[in-house]
Amino acid sequence: MRALITGGAGFIGSHLADALLARGDSIILLDNLSTGRLENIEHLRQRDDVEFVLGSILNADLMDDVMSRVDVCFHLAAAVGVQLIVDKPLESLATNIRGSEIVFEKAHKHGTKVLVTSTSEIYGKNTSDKLGEEDDRILGSPLKSRWSYSEAKAIEEILAYTYWRQKGLPTVIVRLFNTVGPRQTGHYGMVIPRFVGQAIKGDAITVYGDGQQTRCFCFVGDVVQGLLALMDHPEASGRAYNLGGVEEVSMEQLATRIVDLVGSSSKVRFVPYDEAYEEGFEDMQRRVPDTTRARELVGFEPKVGLDEILQMVVEDQRR
Ligand code: UDP
């Protein structure tokens, strides 16, 4: 099989590339290197079964060309990271809405199956125990950047779903919950690489708000296995699937665990949200996925626990 990965030089895209190659597929990696990094795919660039294309999903002619040459497309390219969304709202909207529209349009033209990575941000402020795919979305004003991101990804999901329902294009929607592991950078706000970097340097650990907000982190390798299985499954199309971890941890607990693991002298510093992001910023207090649907269809089961993930991230950053 020949697969296109949009966002192929990104954190998740590059791990997906490794997994596709390991099972014998060939790949085209498209990335505009806005947040993706060449060093993530440096080890792949001399291979005959890898083609790297520098470009944007907003370039319709380019998308037409790459889509015409593959069997399937993993559409991962997106403006991601709360910090980036807050800092560059217009660019983020264009990438996440117009870019995705171009991807689906070209996929339809060439009959290419698409798996699109959406996000747990879809659920907004819904803090219920175990968010299921059919659960309600609870959002703040769309004029707040964070919720505009949730809106944009929702439109992307509707596009994917409608292309399937109305035009018969096979599309699979995957909602990722806090995916972490080596190669992820803290530049766009992601908490684990930030805390690990701060702990290694001995800087203060910047816990936002009161630190009682919780997340369930999932190892990128487990997520990648889920993506492959969902792309491969003939009955996955036309639905959304949560992929995420099981262990719920507060940001204050996370900071302490990372400081202990690194053996760091760093102290925790609580930073108000207004200072960390922007005036009036609203966080999600809790985000716990229900991954029953993916487990039942393709046997999705996260295998790597948080301590092991943290260990890998520490080693990656030390390198
Ligand atoms: N966070 C934090 N300190 C940081 C960066 C993030 O306390 O330096 C918090 C953030 O406010 C959120 C959690 O960590 O409550 C996870 O943030 P991340 O951006 O990694 O993911 P998301 O907000 O999308 O869940």
PDB file of C-alpha atoms and ligand atoms in Angstrom, residues 82 121 146 178 189-192 194-195 198 206-208 213 215 251 273 277 283-284 287, ligand 1:
ATOM      1  CA  VAL A  82      -3.445  25.524  22.565  1.00  0.00           C
ATOM      2  CA  GLU A 121     -11.242  19.466  22.200  1.00  0.00           C
ATOM      3  CA  ARG A 146      -9.697  27.896  22.216  1.00  0.00           C
ATOM      4  CA  ASN A 178      -3.435  14.082  24.785  1.00  0.00           C
ATOM      5  CA  GLY A 189       2.020  24.486  24.874  1.00  0.00           C
ATOM      6  CA  MET A 190       2.069  20.695  25.297  1.00  0.00           C
ATOM      7  CA  VAL A 191       2.470  20.048  28.975  1.00  0.00           C
ATOM      8  CA  ILE A 192       4.671  16.935  29.235  1.00  0.00           C
ATOM      9  CA  ARG A 194       7.373  21.502  28.801  1.00  0.00           C
ATOM     10  CA  PHE A 195       7.508  20.077  32.329  1.00  0.00           C
ATOM     11  CA  GLN A 198      11.862  22.660  32.829  1.00  0.00           C
ATOM     12  CA  THR A 206       4.806  26.155  35.288  1.00  0.00           C
ATOM     13  CA  VAL A 207       1.565  24.575  36.470  1.00  0.00           C
ATOM     14  CA  TYR A 208      -1.346  26.583  35.076  1.00  0.00           C
ATOM     15  CA  GLN A 213      -7.260  19.885  36.113  1.00  0.00           C
ATOM     16  CA  ARG A 215      -5.836  14.564  31.661  1.00  0.00           C
ATOM     17  CA  MET A 251      -1.227  18.644  36.396  1.00  0.00           C
ATOM     18  CA  TYR A 273      -4.429  31.186  33.071  1.00  0.00           C
ATOM     19  CA  TYR A 277      -2.517  32.141  27.636  1.00  0.00           C
ATOM     20  CA  ASP A 283      -9.341  25.360  30.467  1.00  0.00           C
ATOM     21  CA  MET A 284     -10.952  21.946  30.521  1.00  0.00           C
ATOM     22  CA  ARG A 287     -10.886  14.999  30.080  1.00  0.00           C
TER      23      ARG A 287
HETATM   24  N1  UDP B   1      -0.384  23.110  31.286  1.00  0.00           N
HETATM   25  C1  UDP B   1       0.313  23.503  32.422  1.00  0.00           C
HETATM   26  N2  UDP B   1       1.555  24.040  32.246  1.00  0.00           N
HETATM   27  C2  UDP B   1       2.140  24.182  31.014  1.00  0.00           C
HETATM   28  C3  UDP B   1       1.426  23.756  29.874  1.00  0.00           C
HETATM   29  C4  UDP B   1       0.151  23.226  30.052  1.00  0.00           C
HETATM   30  O1  UDP B   1      -0.170  23.385  33.570  1.00  0.00           O
HETATM   31  O2  UDP B   1       3.274  24.666  30.956  1.00  0.00           O
HETATM   32  C5  UDP B   1      -1.727  22.503  31.483  1.00  0.00           C
HETATM   33  C6  UDP B   1      -2.817  23.075  30.595  1.00  0.00           C
HETATM   34  O3  UDP B   1      -3.378  24.247  31.148  1.00  0.00           O
HETATM   35  C7  UDP B   1      -3.815  21.909  30.567  1.00  0.00           C
HETATM   36  C8  UDP B   1      -2.899  20.669  30.645  1.00  0.00           C
HETATM   37  O4  UDP B   1      -1.655  21.147  31.140  1.00  0.00           O
HETATM   38  O5  UDP B   1      -4.649  21.948  31.685  1.00  0.00           O
HETATM   39  C9  UDP B   1      -2.680  19.985  29.317  1.00  0.00           C
HETATM   40  O6  UDP B   1      -2.235  20.944  28.391  1.00  0.00           O
HETATM   41  P1  UDP B   1      -1.824  20.585  26.909  1.00  0.00           P
HETATM   42  O7  UDP B   1      -1.641  21.883  26.174  1.00  0.00           O
HETATM   43  O8  UDP B   1      -0.691  19.612  26.911  1.00  0.00           O
HETATM   44  O9  UDP B   1      -3.090  19.795  26.344  1.00  0.00           O
HETATM   45  P2  UDP B   1      -4.657  20.182  26.299  1.00  0.00           P
HETATM   46  O10 UDP B   1      -4.860  21.493  26.957  1.00  0.00           O
HETATM   47  O11 UDP B   1      -4.977  20.218  24.855  1.00  0.00           O
HETATM   48  O12 UDP B   1      -5.297  19.069  27.044  1.00  0.00           O
END
